[in-house]
Amino acid sequence: MSIQLNMILLATRLLNVKKVFTLSGDSLKKEAAKRQTKIAVPKNTQFTGFKKTSIEVEGTTNYLFSKGSKKILIYLAGGGFILPISGLHWDYLDMLTKEMETDLLVLNYPLTPKSNVDDVMRYIDLAISSHLNTYETITLMGDSAGGNISLGYSQSVYNKEKKVKNIIALSPFVDFSLENEEITVVAKRDTIVSPIALKDVGEWYKGTHLITDPIVSPINGDYKDLNVLMISGTRDITNPDTKLLAEKNPSINYIQVENMPHIFMLYMIPESEKANQLIIDTINADW
């Protein structure tokens, strides 16, 4: 492993990055409410060459970066369904756009516990539907919770006519049942996420749906008519279930990288370069 990766693993451990995901009940709700007020915004120095437009939807600001492409990437940042977009996400997206041949729409979707899966799916569909007449190709992409939501949307009633056929999911959390025994083993090595909070998050997020509904737990979905790229690292509690999802759906282009942490693609480390080049090539390709 590179020096940079070892430094990230050490820093995330020392800073106890996953602390919020070790909370539950009211403690988790209070911490989530506090953090949800801190929504990162793009820097003025980022996304050079793109026209930046702020789009208000239901009281939240989303960002469209355009340069006249007929293709668009819609990005959903991760945060365990409770945390908003971070500076790490903006740095990552700025890096991707330097080689992307598409426009970019970054959605600040509603977060739990105030909102549930129906609120999120409706919000995303509103954004997608408003761009159907502008773009010939729409790719939905997200990391962690954003990967779950991207996969979940593809299984939703809103996507029956396949408005979105192209999905890129990075370290997606795919099963709220948390029944995979391998998760307990991997959790000892994961310095970024813990499964403890996800039980409560699942109850808040599912709303009136069963926890097994594919829009909540995408592991139960069917992806044979979709184009899906999914990437995961083995030092990640989401990995045991992404492996199962890929085994159940051989049409998914699944890439697994040994010893990589949760959302390793977002870190500027040598180990992420190959995965990110694949992501860029996939975004630019004619699916």
Short mmCIF file of C-alpha atoms in Angstrom, two decimals:
data_model
loop_
_atom_site.label_atom_id
_atom_site.label_comp_id
_atom_site.label_asym_id
_atom_site.label_seq_id
_atom_site.Cartn_x
_atom_site.Cartn_y
_atom_site.Cartn_z
CA MET A 1 0.00 0.00 0.00
CA SER A 2 1.19 3.52 -0.79
CA ILE A 3 2.37 6.01 1.81
CA GLN A 4 -0.63 8.19 0.96
CA LEU A 5 -3.08 5.36 1.63
CA ASN A 6 -1.43 4.45 4.92
CA MET A 7 -1.64 8.11 5.97
CA ILE A 8 -5.37 8.18 5.19
CA LEU A 9 -5.99 5.01 7.16
CA LEU A 10 -4.03 6.41 10.10
CA ALA A 11 -5.74 9.81 9.95
CA THR A 12 -9.25 8.35 9.73
CA ARG A 13 -8.47 6.14 12.72
CA LEU A 14 -6.93 8.91 14.85
CA LEU A 15 -9.68 11.40 13.97
CA ASN A 16 -12.32 8.71 14.64
CA VAL A 17 -14.04 9.56 11.38
CA LYS A 18 -16.62 6.84 11.85
CA LYS A 19 -17.70 8.09 15.30
CA VAL A 20 -21.05 9.38 14.05
CA PHE A 21 -21.82 5.91 12.69
CA THR A 22 -21.24 4.36 16.13
CA LEU A 23 -24.15 6.38 17.57
CA SER A 24 -27.79 5.35 17.74
CA GLY A 25 -31.20 6.67 18.72
CA ASP A 26 -31.49 10.27 19.93
CA SER A 27 -27.69 10.72 20.03
CA LEU A 28 -27.52 9.92 16.34
CA LYS A 29 -30.44 12.22 15.54
CA LYS A 30 -28.84 15.14 17.41
CA GLU A 31 -25.46 14.67 15.75
CA ALA A 32 -27.05 14.33 12.31
CA ALA A 33 -29.10 17.51 12.82
CA LYS A 34 -25.95 19.42 13.77
CA ARG A 35 -23.96 18.19 10.79
CA GLN A 36 -26.76 18.71 8.30
CA THR A 37 -26.34 22.47 8.67
CA LYS A 38 -22.80 22.25 7.28
CA ILE A 39 -23.32 21.79 3.54
CA ALA A 40 -20.12 22.23 1.53
CA VAL A 41 -20.25 24.30 -1.65
CA PRO A 42 -17.96 24.27 -4.70
CA LYS A 43 -14.96 26.58 -4.68
CA ASN A 44 -14.74 29.42 -7.18
CA THR A 45 -11.51 27.89 -8.51
CA GLN A 46 -13.19 24.58 -9.35
CA PHE A 47 -14.92 23.39 -12.54
CA THR A 48 -12.96 25.61 -14.88
CA GLY A 49 -14.53 25.76 -18.34
CA PHE A 50 -18.04 25.00 -17.11
CA LYS A 51 -20.94 27.39 -16.73
CA LYS A 52 -22.13 27.10 -13.13
CA THR A 53 -25.85 27.42 -12.39
CA SER A 54 -27.49 27.16 -8.97
CA ILE A 55 -30.84 25.38 -9.08
CA GLU A 56 -33.23 25.64 -6.15
CA VAL A 57 -35.46 22.62 -5.57
CA GLU A 58 -37.73 22.45 -2.53
CA GLY A 59 -35.53 24.77 -0.50
CA THR A 60 -32.16 23.20 -1.29
CA THR A 61 -29.51 24.36 -3.73
CA ASN A 62 -28.24 22.03 -6.44
CA TYR A 63 -25.48 22.81 -8.91
CA LEU A 64 -25.38 22.36 -12.67
CA PHE A 65 -22.02 22.59 -14.44
CA SER A 66 -22.55 22.75 -18.19
CA LYS A 67 -20.54 23.14 -21.37
CA GLY A 68 -23.10 22.23 -24.01
CA SER A 69 -22.86 18.44 -23.89
CA LYS A 70 -25.74 16.17 -24.88
CA LYS A 71 -24.81 13.88 -21.97
CA ILE A 72 -25.15 14.56 -18.27
CA LEU A 73 -23.82 12.96 -15.12
CA ILE A 74 -26.09 13.34 -12.09
CA TYR A 75 -24.10 12.88 -8.87
CA LEU A 76 -25.39 11.90 -5.43
CA ALA A 77 -22.84 12.37 -2.66
CA GLY A 78 -22.60 9.83 0.13
CA GLY A 79 -22.96 10.49 3.84
CA GLY A 80 -24.76 7.55 5.34
CA PHE A 81 -28.16 9.08 4.40
CA ILE A 82 -27.66 11.58 7.27
CA LEU A 83 -24.68 13.75 6.23
CA PRO A 84 -24.60 16.35 3.44
CA ILE A 85 -22.05 16.73 0.66
CA SER A 86 -18.49 17.48 1.80
CA GLY A 87 -15.43 19.27 0.45
CA LEU A 88 -13.96 15.85 -0.38
CA HIS A 89 -16.80 15.30 -2.83
CA TRP A 90 -16.30 18.65 -4.53
CA ASP A 91 -12.56 18.04 -4.91
CA TYR A 92 -13.28 14.62 -6.39
CA LEU A 93 -15.87 15.89 -8.86
CA ASP A 94 -13.61 18.75 -9.91
CA MET A 95 -10.93 16.18 -10.69
CA LEU A 96 -13.33 14.03 -12.72
CA THR A 97 -14.63 16.93 -14.80
CA LYS A 98 -11.14 17.73 -16.07
CA GLU A 99 -11.48 14.66 -18.30
CA MET A 100 -15.25 14.33 -18.55
CA GLU A 101 -17.08 15.02 -21.79
CA THR A 102 -20.44 15.51 -20.08
CA ASP A 103 -22.31 18.11 -18.10
CA LEU A 104 -22.62 17.57 -14.36
CA LEU A 105 -25.58 18.02 -12.01
CA VAL A 106 -24.88 17.64 -8.28
CA LEU A 107 -28.01 17.01 -6.21
CA ASN A 108 -28.36 17.82 -2.53
CA TYR A 109 -31.12 15.27 -1.95
CA PRO A 110 -33.15 15.30 1.31
CA LEU A 111 -31.62 13.51 4.28
CA THR A 112 -33.01 11.25 6.98
CA PRO A 113 -34.41 11.18 9.66
CA LYS A 114 -36.61 14.05 8.42
CA SER A 115 -36.98 12.47 4.97
CA ASN A 116 -37.45 8.90 3.80
CA VAL A 117 -36.86 6.91 0.64
CA ASP A 118 -40.05 8.17 -1.03
CA ASP A 119 -39.00 11.78 -0.49
CA VAL A 120 -35.56 11.05 -1.93
CA MET A 121 -36.83 9.14 -4.98
CA ARG A 122 -39.38 11.83 -5.80
CA TYR A 123 -36.76 14.57 -5.45
CA ILE A 124 -34.33 12.80 -7.75
CA ASP A 125 -37.01 12.03 -10.30
CA LEU A 126 -38.04 15.69 -10.34
CA ALA A 127 -34.46 16.64 -11.21
CA ILE A 128 -34.07 13.90 -13.81
CA SER A 129 -37.41 14.60 -15.49
CA SER A 130 -36.57 18.28 -15.84
CA HIS A 131 -33.51 17.35 -17.93
CA LEU A 132 -34.95 14.60 -20.15
CA ASN A 133 -35.55 16.96 -23.08
CA THR A 134 -32.10 18.55 -22.83
CA TYR A 135 -29.85 15.49 -22.71
CA GLU A 136 -29.67 12.35 -24.83
CA THR A 137 -27.86 10.31 -22.17
CA ILE A 138 -28.25 10.45 -18.40
CA THR A 139 -25.86 8.66 -16.04
CA LEU A 140 -26.72 8.45 -12.35
CA MET A 141 -23.69 8.11 -10.07
CA GLY A 142 -23.13 8.11 -6.34
CA ASP A 143 -20.81 6.99 -3.58
CA SER A 144 -21.81 5.10 -0.43
CA ALA A 145 -25.40 6.18 0.39
CA GLY A 146 -25.45 7.95 -2.98
CA GLY A 147 -24.60 4.63 -4.62
CA ASN A 148 -27.49 2.98 -2.79
CA ILE A 149 -29.85 5.71 -3.95
CA SER A 150 -28.61 5.51 -7.54
CA LEU A 151 -29.21 1.75 -7.63
CA GLY A 152 -32.49 2.15 -5.75
CA TYR A 153 -33.79 4.74 -8.20
CA SER A 154 -33.11 2.34 -11.07
CA GLN A 155 -35.52 -0.11 -9.38
CA SER A 156 -38.17 2.47 -8.52
CA VAL A 157 -41.56 3.06 -10.07
CA TYR A 158 -40.13 6.28 -11.51
CA ASN A 159 -37.73 4.33 -13.72
CA LYS A 160 -40.19 1.88 -15.24
CA GLU A 161 -39.65 3.38 -18.67
CA LYS A 162 -35.88 3.35 -18.13
CA LYS A 163 -35.33 7.11 -17.99
CA VAL A 164 -31.99 6.14 -16.50
CA LYS A 165 -30.18 3.04 -17.76
CA ASN A 166 -26.64 3.98 -16.75
CA ILE A 167 -25.58 3.65 -13.10
CA ILE A 168 -22.17 4.05 -11.45
CA ALA A 169 -22.06 3.01 -7.79
CA LEU A 170 -18.93 3.58 -5.69
CA SER A 171 -18.73 1.63 -2.43
CA PRO A 172 -22.52 1.46 -2.33
CA PHE A 173 -24.39 0.36 0.78
CA VAL A 174 -26.84 -2.16 -0.65
CA ASP A 175 -28.54 -4.10 2.16
CA PHE A 176 -30.16 -2.52 5.22
CA SER A 177 -30.89 -5.94 6.70
CA LEU A 178 -27.22 -6.11 7.76
CA GLU A 179 -27.54 -9.89 8.04
CA ASN A 180 -24.26 -10.74 6.32
CA GLU A 181 -21.99 -12.20 9.01
CA GLU A 182 -18.89 -11.09 7.12
CA ILE A 183 -19.73 -7.46 7.96
CA THR A 184 -18.70 -7.99 11.59
CA VAL A 185 -15.28 -9.20 10.46
CA VAL A 186 -14.70 -6.35 8.01
CA ALA A 187 -15.92 -3.75 10.53
CA LYS A 188 -12.76 -4.31 12.56
CA ARG A 189 -10.69 -3.01 9.62
CA ASP A 190 -13.04 -0.27 8.40
CA THR A 191 -11.83 3.12 9.69
CA ILE A 192 -14.58 5.15 7.99
CA VAL A 193 -17.98 3.51 8.54
CA SER A 194 -19.57 1.41 11.26
CA PRO A 195 -22.72 -0.73 10.91
CA ILE A 196 -24.08 0.37 14.32
CA ALA A 197 -25.94 3.50 13.18
CA LEU A 198 -27.24 1.89 10.02
CA LYS A 199 -29.93 -0.08 11.84
CA ASP A 200 -31.61 3.15 12.97
CA VAL A 201 -30.92 4.87 9.66
CA GLY A 202 -32.63 1.99 7.85
CA GLU A 203 -35.76 2.33 9.98
CA TRP A 204 -35.91 6.07 9.28
CA TYR A 205 -35.09 5.78 5.60
CA LYS A 206 -37.45 2.95 4.62
CA GLY A 207 -40.60 4.88 5.48
CA THR A 208 -43.60 2.64 4.75
CA HIS A 209 -41.57 0.17 2.69
CA LEU A 210 -40.19 -3.18 3.75
CA ILE A 211 -36.46 -3.14 4.47
CA THR A 212 -36.12 -5.71 1.65
CA ASP A 213 -37.68 -3.45 -0.98
CA PRO A 214 -35.10 -2.96 -3.77
CA ILE A 215 -35.45 0.83 -3.56
CA VAL A 216 -34.28 0.58 0.05
CA SER A 217 -31.95 -2.43 -0.20
CA PRO A 218 -30.77 -2.61 -3.83
CA ILE A 219 -29.25 -6.05 -3.26
CA ASN A 220 -32.76 -7.37 -3.97
CA GLY A 221 -33.03 -5.64 -7.36
CA ASP A 222 -32.78 -6.86 -10.94
CA TYR A 223 -30.20 -5.08 -13.13
CA LYS A 224 -30.13 -7.16 -16.29
CA ASP A 225 -31.61 -4.38 -18.47
CA LEU A 226 -29.31 -1.70 -17.07
CA ASN A 227 -25.69 -0.64 -17.52
CA VAL A 228 -24.09 -0.76 -14.09
CA LEU A 229 -20.50 -0.16 -13.02
CA MET A 230 -19.92 -0.93 -9.34
CA ILE A 231 -16.57 -0.56 -7.54
CA SER A 232 -15.72 -1.64 -4.00
CA GLY A 233 -12.74 -2.15 -1.69
CA THR A 234 -12.37 -5.03 0.73
CA ARG A 235 -11.57 -2.86 3.80
CA ASP A 236 -15.17 -1.65 3.79
CA ILE A 237 -18.28 -2.89 5.61
CA THR A 238 -20.33 -2.41 2.44
CA ASN A 239 -18.10 -4.86 0.53
CA PRO A 240 -19.58 -8.20 1.69
CA ASP A 241 -22.97 -7.24 0.26
CA THR A 242 -21.70 -5.61 -2.93
CA LYS A 243 -20.02 -8.94 -3.68
CA LEU A 244 -23.33 -10.73 -3.21
CA LEU A 245 -25.17 -8.20 -5.37
CA ALA A 246 -22.63 -8.73 -8.17
CA GLU A 247 -22.89 -12.51 -7.86
CA LYS A 248 -26.68 -12.32 -8.17
CA ASN A 249 -26.43 -9.97 -11.16
CA PRO A 250 -23.59 -11.07 -13.48
CA SER A 251 -24.47 -8.30 -15.95
CA ILE A 252 -23.01 -5.77 -13.49
CA ASN A 253 -19.47 -4.67 -14.27
CA TYR A 254 -18.08 -5.24 -10.79
CA ILE A 255 -14.58 -4.18 -9.77
CA GLN A 256 -13.23 -5.19 -6.36
CA VAL A 257 -9.90 -3.85 -5.11
CA GLU A 258 -8.11 -5.56 -2.24
CA ASN A 259 -7.32 -3.67 0.98
CA MET A 260 -9.02 -0.48 -0.17
CA PRO A 261 -11.17 1.49 2.31
CA HIS A 262 -14.68 2.82 1.90
CA ILE A 263 -14.98 5.32 -1.01
CA PHE A 264 -11.25 4.95 -1.77
CA MET A 265 -11.88 6.39 -5.25
CA LEU A 266 -12.43 9.84 -3.73
CA TYR A 267 -8.94 9.98 -2.25
CA MET A 268 -6.03 11.24 -4.33
CA ILE A 269 -3.89 8.14 -3.87
CA PRO A 270 -2.05 5.97 -6.42
CA GLU A 271 -4.45 3.07 -5.70
CA SER A 272 -7.46 5.09 -6.90
CA GLU A 273 -6.02 6.15 -10.27
CA LYS A 274 -6.95 3.01 -12.22
CA ALA A 275 -10.48 2.94 -10.83
CA ASN A 276 -11.03 6.61 -11.59
CA GLN A 277 -9.76 6.27 -15.14
CA LEU A 278 -12.29 3.47 -15.63
CA ILE A 279 -14.99 5.72 -14.18
CA ILE A 280 -14.06 8.58 -16.51
CA ASP A 281 -13.91 6.28 -19.55
CA THR A 282 -17.30 4.82 -18.62
CA ILE A 283 -18.88 8.25 -18.21
CA ASN A 284 -17.51 9.35 -21.56
CA ALA A 285 -18.48 6.15 -23.37
CA ASP A 286 -21.59 5.66 -25.49
CA TRP A 287 -23.22 3.16 -23.16
#
